[in-house]
Structure formats: structure tokens, C-alpha cells
XYZ file of C-alpha atoms in Angstrom:
635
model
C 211.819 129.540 268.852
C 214.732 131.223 269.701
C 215.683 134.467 268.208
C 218.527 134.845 265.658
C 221.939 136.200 266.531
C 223.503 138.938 264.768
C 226.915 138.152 265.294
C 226.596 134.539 264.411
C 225.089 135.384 261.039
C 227.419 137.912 260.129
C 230.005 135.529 261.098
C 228.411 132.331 258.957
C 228.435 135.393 256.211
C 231.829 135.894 256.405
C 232.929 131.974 256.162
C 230.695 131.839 253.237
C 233.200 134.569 251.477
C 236.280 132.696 253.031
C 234.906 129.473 250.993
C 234.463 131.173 247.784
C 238.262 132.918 248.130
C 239.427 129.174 248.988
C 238.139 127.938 245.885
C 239.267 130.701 243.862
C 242.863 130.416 244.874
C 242.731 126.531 244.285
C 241.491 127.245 240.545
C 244.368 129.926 240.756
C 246.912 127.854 241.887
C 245.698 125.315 238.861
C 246.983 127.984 236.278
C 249.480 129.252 238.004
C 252.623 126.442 236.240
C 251.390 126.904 233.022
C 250.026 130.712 232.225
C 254.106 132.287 232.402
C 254.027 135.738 233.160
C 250.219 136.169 232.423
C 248.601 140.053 233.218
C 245.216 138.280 233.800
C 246.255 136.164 236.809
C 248.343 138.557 238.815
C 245.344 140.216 238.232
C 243.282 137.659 239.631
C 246.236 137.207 242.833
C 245.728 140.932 243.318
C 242.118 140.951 243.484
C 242.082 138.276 245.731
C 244.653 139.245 247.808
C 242.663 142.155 248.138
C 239.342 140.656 249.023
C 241.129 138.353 251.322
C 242.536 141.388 253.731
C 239.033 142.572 253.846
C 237.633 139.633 255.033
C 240.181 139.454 257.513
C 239.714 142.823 258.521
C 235.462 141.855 258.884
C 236.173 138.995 261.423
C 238.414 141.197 263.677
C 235.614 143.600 263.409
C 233.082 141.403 264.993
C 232.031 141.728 268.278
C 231.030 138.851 270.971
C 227.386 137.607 270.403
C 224.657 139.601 272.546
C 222.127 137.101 272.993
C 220.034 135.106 275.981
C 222.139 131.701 275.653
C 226.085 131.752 275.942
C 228.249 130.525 273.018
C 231.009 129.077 274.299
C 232.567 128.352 271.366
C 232.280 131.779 269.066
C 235.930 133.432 269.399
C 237.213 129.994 268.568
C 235.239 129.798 265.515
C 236.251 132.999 264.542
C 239.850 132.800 265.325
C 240.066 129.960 263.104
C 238.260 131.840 260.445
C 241.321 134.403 260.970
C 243.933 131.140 260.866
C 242.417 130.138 257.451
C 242.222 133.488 256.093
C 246.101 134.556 257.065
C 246.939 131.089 255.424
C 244.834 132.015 252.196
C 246.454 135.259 252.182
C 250.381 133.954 253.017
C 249.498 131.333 250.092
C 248.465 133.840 247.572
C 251.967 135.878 248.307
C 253.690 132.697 247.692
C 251.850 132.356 244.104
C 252.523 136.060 243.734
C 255.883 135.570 244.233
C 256.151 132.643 241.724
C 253.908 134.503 238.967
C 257.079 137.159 239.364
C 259.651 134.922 238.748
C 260.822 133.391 235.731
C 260.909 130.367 235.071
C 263.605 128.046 234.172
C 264.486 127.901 230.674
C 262.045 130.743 230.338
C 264.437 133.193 228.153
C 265.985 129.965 226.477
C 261.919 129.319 225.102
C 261.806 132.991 224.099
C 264.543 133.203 221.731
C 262.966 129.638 220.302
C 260.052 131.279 219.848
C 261.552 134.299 218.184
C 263.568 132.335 216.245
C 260.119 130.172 214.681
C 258.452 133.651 213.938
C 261.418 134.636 212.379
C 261.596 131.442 209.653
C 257.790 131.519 209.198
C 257.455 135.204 208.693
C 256.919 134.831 204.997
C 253.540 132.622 205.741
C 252.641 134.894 208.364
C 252.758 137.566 205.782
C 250.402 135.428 203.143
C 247.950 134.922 205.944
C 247.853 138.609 206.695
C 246.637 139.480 203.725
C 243.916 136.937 203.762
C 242.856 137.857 207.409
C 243.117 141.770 207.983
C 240.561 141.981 210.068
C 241.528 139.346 212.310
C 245.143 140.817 212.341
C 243.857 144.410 213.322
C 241.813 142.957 216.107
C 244.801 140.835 217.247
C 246.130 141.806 220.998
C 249.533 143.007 220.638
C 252.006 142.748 223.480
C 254.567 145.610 222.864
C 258.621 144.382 223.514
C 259.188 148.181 223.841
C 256.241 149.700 225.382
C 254.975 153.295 224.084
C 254.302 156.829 225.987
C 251.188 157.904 226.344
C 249.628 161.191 227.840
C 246.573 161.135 229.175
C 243.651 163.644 227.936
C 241.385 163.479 230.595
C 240.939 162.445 234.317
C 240.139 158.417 234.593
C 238.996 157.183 238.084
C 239.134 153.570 237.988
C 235.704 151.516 239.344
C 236.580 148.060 239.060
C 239.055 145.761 240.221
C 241.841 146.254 237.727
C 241.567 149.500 236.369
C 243.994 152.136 236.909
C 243.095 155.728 238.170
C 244.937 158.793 236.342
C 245.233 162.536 236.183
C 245.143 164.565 233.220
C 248.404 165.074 231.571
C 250.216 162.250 232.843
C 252.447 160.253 231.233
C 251.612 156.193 231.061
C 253.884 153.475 229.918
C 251.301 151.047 227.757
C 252.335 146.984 227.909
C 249.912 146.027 226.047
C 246.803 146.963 223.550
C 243.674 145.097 222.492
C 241.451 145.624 220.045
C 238.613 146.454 222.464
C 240.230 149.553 223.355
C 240.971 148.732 227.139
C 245.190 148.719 227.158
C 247.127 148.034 230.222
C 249.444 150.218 231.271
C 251.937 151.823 233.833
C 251.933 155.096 235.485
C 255.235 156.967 236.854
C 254.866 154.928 240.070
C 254.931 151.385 238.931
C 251.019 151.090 239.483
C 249.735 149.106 236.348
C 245.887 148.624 235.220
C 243.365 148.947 232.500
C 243.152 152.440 230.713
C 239.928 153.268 228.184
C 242.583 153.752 224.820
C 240.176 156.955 223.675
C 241.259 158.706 226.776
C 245.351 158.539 225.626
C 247.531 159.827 223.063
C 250.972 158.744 221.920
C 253.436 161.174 222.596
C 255.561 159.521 220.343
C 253.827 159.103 216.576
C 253.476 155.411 215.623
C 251.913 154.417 212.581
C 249.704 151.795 214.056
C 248.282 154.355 216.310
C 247.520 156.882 213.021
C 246.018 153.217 211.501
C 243.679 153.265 214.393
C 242.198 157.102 214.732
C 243.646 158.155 217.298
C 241.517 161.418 216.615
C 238.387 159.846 218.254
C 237.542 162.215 221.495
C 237.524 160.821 224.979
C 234.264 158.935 225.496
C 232.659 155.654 227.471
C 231.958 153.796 223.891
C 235.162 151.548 224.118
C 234.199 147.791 224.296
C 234.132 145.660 227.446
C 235.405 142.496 225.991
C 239.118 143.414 227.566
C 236.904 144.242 230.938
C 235.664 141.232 230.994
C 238.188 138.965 231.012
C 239.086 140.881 234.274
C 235.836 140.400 235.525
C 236.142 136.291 235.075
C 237.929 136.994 237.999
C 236.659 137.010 241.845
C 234.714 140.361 241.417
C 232.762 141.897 244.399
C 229.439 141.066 242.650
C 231.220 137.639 242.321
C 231.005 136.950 246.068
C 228.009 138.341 246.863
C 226.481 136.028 243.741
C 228.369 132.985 245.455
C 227.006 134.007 248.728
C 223.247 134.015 247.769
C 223.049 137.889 248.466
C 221.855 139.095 244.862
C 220.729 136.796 241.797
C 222.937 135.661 239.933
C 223.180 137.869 237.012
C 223.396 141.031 238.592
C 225.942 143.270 236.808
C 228.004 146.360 237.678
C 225.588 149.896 236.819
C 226.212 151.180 233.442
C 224.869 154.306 233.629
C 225.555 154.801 237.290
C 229.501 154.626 236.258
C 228.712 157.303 233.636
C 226.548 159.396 235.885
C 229.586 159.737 237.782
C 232.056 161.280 235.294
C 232.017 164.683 235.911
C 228.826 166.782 234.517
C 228.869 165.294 231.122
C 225.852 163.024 231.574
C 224.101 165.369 233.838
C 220.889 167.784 233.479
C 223.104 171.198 234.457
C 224.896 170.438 231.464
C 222.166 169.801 228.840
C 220.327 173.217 230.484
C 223.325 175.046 229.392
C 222.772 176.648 226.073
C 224.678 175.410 223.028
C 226.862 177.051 220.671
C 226.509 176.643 216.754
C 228.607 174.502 214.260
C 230.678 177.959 213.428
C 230.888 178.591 217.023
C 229.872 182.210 216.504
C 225.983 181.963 217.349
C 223.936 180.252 220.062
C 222.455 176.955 218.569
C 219.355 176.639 220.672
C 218.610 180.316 222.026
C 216.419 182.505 220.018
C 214.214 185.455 220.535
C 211.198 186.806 219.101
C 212.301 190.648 218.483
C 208.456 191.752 218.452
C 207.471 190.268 221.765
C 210.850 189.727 223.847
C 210.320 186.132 223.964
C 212.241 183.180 223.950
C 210.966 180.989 219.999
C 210.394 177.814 220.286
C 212.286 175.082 218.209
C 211.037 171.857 216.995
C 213.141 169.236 217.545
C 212.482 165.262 215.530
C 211.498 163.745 219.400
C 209.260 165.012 221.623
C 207.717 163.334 224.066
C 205.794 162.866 227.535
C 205.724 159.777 229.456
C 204.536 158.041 232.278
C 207.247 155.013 234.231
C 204.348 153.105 236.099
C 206.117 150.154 237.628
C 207.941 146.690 237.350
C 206.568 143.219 238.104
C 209.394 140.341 239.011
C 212.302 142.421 240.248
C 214.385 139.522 242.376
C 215.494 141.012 245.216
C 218.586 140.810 247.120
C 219.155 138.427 249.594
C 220.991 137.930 252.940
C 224.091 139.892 254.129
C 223.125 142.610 251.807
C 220.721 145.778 252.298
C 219.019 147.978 250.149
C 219.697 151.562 250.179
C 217.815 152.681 247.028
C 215.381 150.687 244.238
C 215.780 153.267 240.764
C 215.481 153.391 237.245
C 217.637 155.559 235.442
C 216.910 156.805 231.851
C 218.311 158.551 229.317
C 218.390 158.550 225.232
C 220.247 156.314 223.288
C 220.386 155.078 219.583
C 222.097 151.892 219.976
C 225.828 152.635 220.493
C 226.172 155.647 222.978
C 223.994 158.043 225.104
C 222.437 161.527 223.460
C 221.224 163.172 226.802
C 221.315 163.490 230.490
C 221.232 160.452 232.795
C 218.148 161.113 235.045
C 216.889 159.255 237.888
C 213.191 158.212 239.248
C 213.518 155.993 242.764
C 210.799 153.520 242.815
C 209.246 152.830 245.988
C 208.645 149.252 247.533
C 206.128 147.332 249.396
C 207.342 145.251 251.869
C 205.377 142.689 251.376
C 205.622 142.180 247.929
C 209.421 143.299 246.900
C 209.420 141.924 243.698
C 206.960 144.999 242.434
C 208.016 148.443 242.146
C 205.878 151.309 241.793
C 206.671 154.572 240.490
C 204.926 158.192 241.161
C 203.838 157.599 244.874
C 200.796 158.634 246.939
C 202.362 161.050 249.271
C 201.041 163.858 251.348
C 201.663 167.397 249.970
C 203.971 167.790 246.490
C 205.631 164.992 245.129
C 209.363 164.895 245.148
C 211.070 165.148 241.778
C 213.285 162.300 242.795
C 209.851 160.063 243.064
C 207.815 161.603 240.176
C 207.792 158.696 237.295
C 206.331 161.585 234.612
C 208.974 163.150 232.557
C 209.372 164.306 228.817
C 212.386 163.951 226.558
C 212.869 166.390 223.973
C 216.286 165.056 221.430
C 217.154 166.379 218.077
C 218.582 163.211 216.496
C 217.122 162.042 213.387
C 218.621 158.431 214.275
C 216.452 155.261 213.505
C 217.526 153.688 215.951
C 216.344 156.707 218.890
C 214.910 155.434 222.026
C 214.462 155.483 225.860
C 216.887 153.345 227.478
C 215.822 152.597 231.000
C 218.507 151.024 233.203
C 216.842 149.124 236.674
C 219.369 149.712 239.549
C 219.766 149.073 243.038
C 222.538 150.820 245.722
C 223.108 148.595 248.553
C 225.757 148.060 251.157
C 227.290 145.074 252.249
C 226.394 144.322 256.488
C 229.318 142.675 257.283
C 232.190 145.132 255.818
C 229.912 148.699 255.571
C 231.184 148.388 251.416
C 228.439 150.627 248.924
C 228.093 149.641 245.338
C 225.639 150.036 243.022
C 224.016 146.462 240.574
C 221.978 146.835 237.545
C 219.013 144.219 237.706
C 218.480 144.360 234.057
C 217.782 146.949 231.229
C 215.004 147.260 228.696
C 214.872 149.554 225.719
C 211.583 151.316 223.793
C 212.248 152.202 219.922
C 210.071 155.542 219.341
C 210.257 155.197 215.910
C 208.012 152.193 216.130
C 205.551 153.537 219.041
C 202.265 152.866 218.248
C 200.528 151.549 221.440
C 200.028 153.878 224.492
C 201.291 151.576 227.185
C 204.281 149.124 226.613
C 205.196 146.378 229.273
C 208.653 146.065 228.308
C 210.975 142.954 228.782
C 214.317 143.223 231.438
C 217.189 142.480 229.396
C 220.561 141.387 231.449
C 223.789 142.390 230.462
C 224.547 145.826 229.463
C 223.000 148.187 227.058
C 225.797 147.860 225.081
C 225.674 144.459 224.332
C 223.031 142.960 222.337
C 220.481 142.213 224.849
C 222.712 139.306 226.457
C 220.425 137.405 228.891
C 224.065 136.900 231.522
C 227.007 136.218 231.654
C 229.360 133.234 232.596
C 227.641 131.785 235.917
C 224.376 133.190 235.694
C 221.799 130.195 234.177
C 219.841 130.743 236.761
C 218.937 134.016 235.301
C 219.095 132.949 231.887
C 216.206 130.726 232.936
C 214.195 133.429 234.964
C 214.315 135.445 231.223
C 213.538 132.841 228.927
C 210.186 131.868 231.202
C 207.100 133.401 231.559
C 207.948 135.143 234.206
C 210.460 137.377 232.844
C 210.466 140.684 234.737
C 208.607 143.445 232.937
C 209.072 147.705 233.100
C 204.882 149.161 232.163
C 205.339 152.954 230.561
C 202.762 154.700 229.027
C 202.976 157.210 226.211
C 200.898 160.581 226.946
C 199.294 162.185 224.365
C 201.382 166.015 223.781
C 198.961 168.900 223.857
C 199.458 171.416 221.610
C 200.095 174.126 224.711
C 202.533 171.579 226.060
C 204.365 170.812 222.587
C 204.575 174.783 222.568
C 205.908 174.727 225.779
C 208.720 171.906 225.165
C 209.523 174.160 222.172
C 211.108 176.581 223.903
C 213.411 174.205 226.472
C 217.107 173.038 224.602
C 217.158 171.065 221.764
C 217.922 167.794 224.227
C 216.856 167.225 227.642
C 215.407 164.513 229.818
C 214.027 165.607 232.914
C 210.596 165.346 235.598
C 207.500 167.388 234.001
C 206.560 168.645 237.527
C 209.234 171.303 237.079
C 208.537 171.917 233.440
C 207.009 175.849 234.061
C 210.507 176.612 236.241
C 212.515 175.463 233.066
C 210.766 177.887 230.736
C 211.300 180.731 233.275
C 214.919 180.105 233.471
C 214.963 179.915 229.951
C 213.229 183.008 229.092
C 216.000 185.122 231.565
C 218.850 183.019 229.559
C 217.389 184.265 226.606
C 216.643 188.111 226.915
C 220.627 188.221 229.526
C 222.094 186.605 226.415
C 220.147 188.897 223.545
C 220.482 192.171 225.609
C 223.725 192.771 225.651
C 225.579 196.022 224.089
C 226.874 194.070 221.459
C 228.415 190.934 220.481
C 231.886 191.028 221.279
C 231.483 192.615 224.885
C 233.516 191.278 226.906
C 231.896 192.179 230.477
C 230.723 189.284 232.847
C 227.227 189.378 232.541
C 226.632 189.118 236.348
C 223.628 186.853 236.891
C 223.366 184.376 239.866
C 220.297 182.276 238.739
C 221.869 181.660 235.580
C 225.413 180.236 237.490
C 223.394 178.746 239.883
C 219.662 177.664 239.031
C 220.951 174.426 236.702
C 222.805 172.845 239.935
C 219.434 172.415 240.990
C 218.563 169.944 238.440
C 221.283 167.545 240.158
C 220.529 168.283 243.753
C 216.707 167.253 243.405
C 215.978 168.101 247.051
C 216.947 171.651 246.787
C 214.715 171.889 243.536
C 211.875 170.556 244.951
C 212.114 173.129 247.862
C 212.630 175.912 245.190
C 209.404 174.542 243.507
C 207.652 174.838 246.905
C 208.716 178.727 247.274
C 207.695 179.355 243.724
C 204.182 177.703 244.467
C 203.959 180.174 247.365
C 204.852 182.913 245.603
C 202.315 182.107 242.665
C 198.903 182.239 245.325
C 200.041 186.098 245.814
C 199.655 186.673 242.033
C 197.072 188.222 240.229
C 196.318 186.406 236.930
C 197.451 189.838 234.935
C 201.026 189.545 237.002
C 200.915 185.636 235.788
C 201.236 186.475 232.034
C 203.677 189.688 232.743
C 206.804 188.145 231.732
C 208.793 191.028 233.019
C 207.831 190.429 236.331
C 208.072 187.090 236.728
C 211.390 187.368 235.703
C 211.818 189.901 238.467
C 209.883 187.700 241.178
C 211.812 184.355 239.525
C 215.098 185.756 240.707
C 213.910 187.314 243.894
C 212.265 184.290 245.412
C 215.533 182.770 244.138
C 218.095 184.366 246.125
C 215.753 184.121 249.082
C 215.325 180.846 249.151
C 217.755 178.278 247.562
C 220.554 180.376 246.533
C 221.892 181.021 250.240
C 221.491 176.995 250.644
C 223.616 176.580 247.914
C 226.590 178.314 249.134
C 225.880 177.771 253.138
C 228.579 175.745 254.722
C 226.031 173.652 257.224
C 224.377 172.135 254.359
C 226.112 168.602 253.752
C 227.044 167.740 249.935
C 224.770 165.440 248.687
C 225.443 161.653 248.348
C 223.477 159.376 246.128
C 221.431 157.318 248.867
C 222.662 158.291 251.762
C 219.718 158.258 253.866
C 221.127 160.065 257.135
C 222.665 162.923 254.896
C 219.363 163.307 252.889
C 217.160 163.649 256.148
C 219.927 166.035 257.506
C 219.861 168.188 254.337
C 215.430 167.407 254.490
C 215.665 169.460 258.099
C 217.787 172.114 257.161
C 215.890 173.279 253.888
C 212.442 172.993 255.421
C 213.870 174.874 258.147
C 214.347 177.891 255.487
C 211.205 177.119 253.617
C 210.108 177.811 256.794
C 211.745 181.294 257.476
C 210.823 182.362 253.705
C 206.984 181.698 254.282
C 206.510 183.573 257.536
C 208.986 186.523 256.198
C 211.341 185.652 259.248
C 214.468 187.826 259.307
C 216.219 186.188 262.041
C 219.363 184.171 260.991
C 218.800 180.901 260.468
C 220.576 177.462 260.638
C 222.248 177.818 257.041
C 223.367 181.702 257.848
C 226.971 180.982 257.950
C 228.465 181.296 253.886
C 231.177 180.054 252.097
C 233.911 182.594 250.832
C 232.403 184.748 247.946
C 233.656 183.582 244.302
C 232.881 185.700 241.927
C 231.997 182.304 239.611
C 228.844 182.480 241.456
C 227.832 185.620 240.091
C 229.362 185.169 236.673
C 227.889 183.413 233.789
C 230.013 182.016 231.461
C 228.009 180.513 228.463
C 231.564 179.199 227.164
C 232.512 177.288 229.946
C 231.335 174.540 232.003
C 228.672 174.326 234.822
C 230.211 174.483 238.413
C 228.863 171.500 240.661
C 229.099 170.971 244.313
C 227.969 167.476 244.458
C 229.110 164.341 245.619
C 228.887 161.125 244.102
């Protein structure tokens, strides 16, 4: 048999996305006459428009076939790929051009209209106050629209959405009720906005109505997003095309992972000032002993991911970068602590199961251990893990990344009785009430409703009485790997006595400390962590048992093998940033830390391959309980 060609698959790929753009502009050129000036379908022309230039850019990307028979015929094929595409693209500037443009009698049908609302105003009033509700959830399209300046950064992630800066000014066109408005920026670019993440510059008393007190946040509904995803989405082609199952949606958690540090463990490490703002919430110390008391929070506890049975994998023209779960707490309507993140590891022969925790020689990586504790001080009924299956994959033809969930599945604690819990995959997102799919997804609706739904095992672990003692003493929320749990408590006990030991309360001084600036960045850059683990480890086997339980000096020895070993990595300018599931980067950043693991174990004072430092800042010396966490991470 002979062997497959590259080129002619990638090219077969690529016609497969030209067919599914063809038959989206035909059902686009369907509503075109009739939708007026519609938001929605220039929306949809855009997007397309957009997908079509990258498909033409693919096929002049693609080289001659390199195989043992000649194709005579490939550069034709592919230069009429091109010839349909440039039509597809000329023809979607043409309906562009027509969605711009009024059409006739188009004012003459406006004033008409005006001129009905005007003379049945009085019923419209009557069935007002009959219907508030559905008037207040109404979608309003503004004649004048308002000013709006925005509170926080927003970085668009989907087709549609527009990306701001804080303190900008935006024009809004329109509002819905689900809290996703389109709007206008200085430079004519238009796109969704979250409506949390604006305020009127102007006062308007619908906008007092609706609270506009609420602070920014990722709790807005999706039902506005979604009518933008109806349209020819990126998971939309790669459904069509048979790469991933249909029912596949965009990462929920991933796209709040990403904003900033407010979903991420550096954060929740921090501690946390009290309601009056005077006093430390979660940072207490015994004035006998010096050490840090322990708090008891309403959830506590230790559990085990094991694995997942029936994960459909994705198919051709796609590959997998990463299999993951990520996890958090949630209580039904928005997320209570840090997004964390356990990669599951794959058979080849079987990639339907994933396993969690895997056999592998030496320590295991925090990125693969599946045993972690949660520790949240909500007295919510509705408190539980929220696990989140994901994969990050990149397109072969084009070189595009993205992340997909695969489903979601959700474990009430209040109700946990058993010890092990093989937990349903819910599609959809979490917050949605366990949707099965969405619109063009049966096939998955199927896959749930049969016996061989997929399925997430956990197991509960029993909480010792020296580990609840232990969790006592970590922040009042925080998700995170156990494996690491005894490097937590150290950190925490420094916080504690740098915090309690100074001259008095209102000093002013910068308490000069670079494990606390620096030690929670290691709870997002996993690798470094790990190799910080592995120094500690070394350091331990030098310990009498009498130096184990002297908390003064393993503060001392905490802080020395600190700055010798991860701190310089930190700051060095040959270390890369780190990428989520970038496998040449991690392995880059794998040689360079073992390299000083290396150097640290043998006492080596030779200069090594991370000697050269960024500029000093004095942030990384000076801890600032008030302000936020420094990261030098990249998404």
C-alpha cells in the first residue's frame, strides 16, 4: 500500500474548510435582502471574511508533494482552490458592501415605523406594566448612543469581541439584557464589551435602574455571545471538518485563567486584609510560641483526580498539545478560588482514557500530580469542585493554538458521602445548567444520553488530624497540589512572623523580603516549583531531626536554599517565559533549571547558563501586602 502524502492531506483539509465557508456565505447571502442593517450578519461577513484570507493564506503556504509517485496535477488543484477562495472572498465584499448600504425606501420605512410607535404608545404603555420583566430584558438599540469609560483592560477571545484599555472611552450602539453591549472605540473598531466592565460617563437613569455598581467580573451571561457564535466560529470548522466532536466548546476557565492574576494561586497565597481594612484577615500568630494559628475554615478537603473513561478524541488535521483538567471552587454562579491545573497523561493506544498521577521515575511533577486539597471559607450550599476537561491543540494546516473544553462535571460537598465518585461529563459551560450541546451537536447529545457517557473517577481522602492542623494554617481559600503542602506552611510561617515583627503598625518602611515578592510566582510557573521542591528535598537529608522542628532555622535555610536556587532563575534573562503547552519552550526551560539544580547540589561556583540578570527592581525585594503579585508569565 502506498504511503500517505502530507501535502495532499493538508490540501484535501483545506478544501474541506473552503466547502464549509461556501456554504456559509450561501446561507449568508439568503439573509442578506431581508435582515437591513443587522450587527449579527456583518458580523457573520467579518468572520468569514476573516476565515476566508486564512485559508487562502494556508494554500499558498503549501509546498509541492514529496513523495515516490509524481502528481501531475497538484498545483492545479490547488490553484483552483485559490480561484474559489478569491471568488468567496470578492463575493463576501460585495455582500459587505450591500449590508452598508441602505436600502431604498429604507428612511421612508423608518419614519412609518416611528410614526406606528408613536399612535400605539398608549398600549405599549398598558402592556408595560403587565410585562416588566420582559420589558427590562428587552434589547434596546440606542438612536443616540451613550459614553462609556472603561474600568478595566478587556482582551477580546472570540470572533466579535472588541479588545480595550483601561480608561477609554467607548461609544455603546446597543445593550442587551445579557450584559454583552456592542460598542465603538475612538477608532471606528466595533464589538462585544462585558457591560460590568463600563461605566456611563454621562448619568442615565436606565443605567442607575440596572446597578451599575456591580464590580468588573466574568458572571455576565452568554446568551448575547452566542448569537455570535451561530456564526462560522473556529470550533465551527474544525466540527464541520471532522477534527473534534461535535460539541466541543470554547474553555471556560482557560479564558478566565488568562485574565491577569485574579484566578491564579500567587494571588490566593497573598494574605488578605479584613472587612475594616485595618487588620490581616487570615494571618495570625501565637504570641507564646512565634507561630503562625491555624484557622478553620467550613471546607476542607483532600482529594485524589484518578482518571476519565470515554474522552472522544480529536480527529484529523488537528494535534494535541496538552490533555488537562482544570479545577477550581464554585457554588453555582461564579468561581471562589484559584484555577489550578493537573495534565492527564495518555496511552496511545487507548486515547479515550486518561489517567492522572503518573508512574514516573524520581519526583512527580506538580503539573502531573492528580492529589490536591481545597481549603474555602464559604458557607454556600451550593459549594463544590468544578472540574473543567480541556484540551490545547493546534491546527496542522495554518499553525493556529486554541484551547476546547470536552465537557465539565461538578461534585456537591455538601452531599459527599461516598469515598469515590465517577462523575458524569456535562457539555456546555458551567454556567449553564448542565446543557448536553449546543445547536449542531446531536451527535453529542446522543454520546451523553447513552451508556456510554464519559465519566471523571475522584476519590475523597480521609483528613488526618496532623494534616487538618496543617491546612489550618494555609489562607482561608486555596486550591493547589498536596506534594508541595510542607513548602506552603514554611512560606507562611515567614509571612507571618515579617508581618507581626514589625516596629509598629503604621511603619511605613519596605519590609525587604525576596521570598515573600517572589516565592508565590512559583505556584504559576510549576516547573520552577518543582525544581525548588527538589533543592528543598536536598537540603532536608543534611538535617538533623532537632534542626527539622527548629522553626527559626528553617526559616533561615528556607530563604537561603531560596536565593540559591530558584530566585536567580526567576530574574535570569536566558530563561524563556513560560507558555501554556508549549512543548519546545518547556524542554528548553527543563535543561536550563536542571542545569542549576545541578550547580546547587555539587556546590559549583562557576557561572552558569542563567548567570546573566535582568536590571535590579527594587519590587523584587519589596513586599507589598497592599498591592498585587508581580507575574512574569505568559499565557
Amino acid at each position: 500500500m502506498a504511503p500517505k502524502r502530507k501535502g495532499l492531506e493538508s490540501l484535501a483539509l483545506i478544501r474541506r474548510e473552503a466547502d464549509v465557508i461556501t456554504t456559509q456565505v450561501d446561507l449568508l447571502a439568503k439573509d442578506v435582502p431581508g435582515c437591513g442593517n443587522s450587527q449579527d450578519v456583518r458580523l457573520r461577513c467579518q468572520n468569514l471574511r476573516s476565515l476566508a484570507e486564512k485559508t487562502l493564506t494556508a494554500l499558498n503556504n503549501l509546498s509541492k508533494v514529496e513523495g515516490s509517485g509524481p502528481v501531475e496535477d497538484y498545483d492545479q488543484r490547488r490553484e483552483e482552490e485559490c480561484l474559489r477562495v478569491r471568488g468567496l472572498m470578492e463575493r463576501l465584499d460585495g455582500l459587505a458592501l450591500q449590508l452598508s448600504t441602505p436600502a431604498p425606501g429604507q428612511d421612508d420605512s423608518q419614519e412609518e415605523d416611528s410614526e406606528e410607535d408613536d399612535e400605539e404608545g398608549d398600549e405599549d404603555d398598558e402592556e408595560d406594566d403587565e410585562e416588566d420583566d420582559e420589558e427590562d430584558d428587552a434589547s434596546v438599540e440606542s438612536s443616540e448612543p451613550r459614553a462609556y469609560s472603561v474600568l478595566s483592560d478587556i482582551r477580546g477571545e472570540e470572533p466579535g469581541d472588541l479588545s480595550v484599555q483601561r480608561g477609554e472611552l467607548l461609544r455603546v450602539i446597543s445593550t442587551a439584557p445579557d450584559g454583552w453591549w456592542l460598542a465603538e472605540d475612538s477608532k471606528g473598531n466595533q464589538g462585544l464589551v462585558p457591560r460590568t466592565y463600563l461605566k456611563s460617563v454621562v448619568p442615565d437613569d436606565n443605567e442607575s435602574e440596572e446597578g451599575s455598581d456591580e464590580e468588573p467580573g466574568p458572571r455576565a451571561s452568554e446568551s448575547h455571545r452566542s448569537k455570535v457564535r451561530k456564526t462560522l466560529t473556529e470550533v465551527d470548522v474544525l466540527s464541520a471538518m471532522g477534527a473534534i466532536p461535535p460539541g466541543f466548546t470554547p474553555s471556560t476557565l482557560n479564558r478566565l485563567a488568562l485574565e491577569g492574576v485574579t484566578y491564579r494561586g500567587s494571588r490566593f497565597i497573598q494574605p488578605e486584609l479584613s472587612q475594616s481594612q485595618l487588620a490581616f484577615k487570615d494571618v495570625f500568630m501565637e504570641p507564646n510560641t512565634g507561630e503562625v494559628r491555624g484557622r478553620q475554615v467550613a471546607v476542607c478537603v483532600c482529594f485524589s483526580l484518578v482518571g476519565c473513561r470515554r474522552i472522544s478524541p480529536p480527529g484529523v488535521g488537528v494535534a494535541v498539545l496538552s490533555r488537562h483538567v482544570r479545577l477550581c471552587a464554585f457554588d453555582g454562579s461564579q468561581v471562589l478560588s484559584n484555577i489550578h491545573t493537573v495534565r492527564a497523561t495518555v496511552n496511545p493506544k487507548n486515547p479515550k482514557t486518561w489517567t492522572f498521577s503518573a508512574r514516573v521515575s524520581g519526583d512527580l511533577p506538580t503539573l502531573l500530580d492528580g492529589q490536591c486539597f481545597l481549603r474555602c471559607s464559604s458557607d454556600s450550599p451550593e459549594l463544590g469542585l468544578l472540574l473543567e476537561l480541556g484540551v490545547t491543540f493546534t491546527r496542522t494546516s495554518t499553525g493556529e493554538k486554541g484551547e476546547l473544553s470536552c465537557g465539565w462535571t461538578y461534585l456537591k460537598l455538601s452531599d459527599t458521602t461516598a469515598r469515590t465518585y465517577e462523575l458524569p461529563v456535562h457539555g456546555g459551560t458551567p454556567f449553564e445548567s448542565q446543557l448536553p450541546v449546543q445547536t449542531g451537536s446531536k451527535s453529542m447529545f446522543q454520546v451523553l444520553q447513552s451508556r456510554s457517557q464519559p465519566k471523571l473517577t475522584l476519590k475523597l481522602k480521609s483528613v488526618s488530624r496532623r494534616t487538618r492542623a496543617q491546612l489550618s494554617l494555609l489562607p482561608d481559600c486555596l486550591l493547589y497540589c498536596s506534594n508541595v503542602l510542607h513548602l506552603l506552611l514554611i512560606f507562611r510561617q515567614i509571612l507571618t512572623q515579617t508581618l507581626m515583627d514589625r516596629p509598629t503598625a503604621q511603619s511605613r518602611d519596605l519590609m525587604c523580603h525576596p521570598v515573600l515578592t517572589s516565592f508565590p510566582l512559583l505556584l504559576d510557573e510549576t516547573d520552577l516549583l518543582d525544581a525548588f521542591k527538589s533543592a528543598w528535598l536536598h537540603a532536608e537529608q543534611a538535617m538533623s531531626r532537632a534542626l527539622k522542628r527548629d522553626l527559626v532555622f528553617l526559616r533561615a535555610e528556607f530563604t537561603s536554599v531560596f536565593l540559591a536556587t530558584v530566585h536567580p532563575l526567576l530574574h535570569s534573562t536566558t530563561l524563556p517565559c513560560q507558555r501554556w503547552a508549549d512543548l519546545p519552550l518547556e524542554e528548553q526551560r527543563v535543561r536550563l533549571i536542571s542545569l542549576a539544580l545541578d550547580r546547587f547540589r555539587t556546590g559549583s561556583q562557576s557561572e552558569g547558563p542563567v548567570a546573566e540578570q535582568e536590571a535590579f527592581d527594587v519590587t523584587e525585594l519589596s513586599f507589598d501586602p497592599l498591592g498585587k503579585v508581580p507575574h512574569n508569565t505568559t499565557p
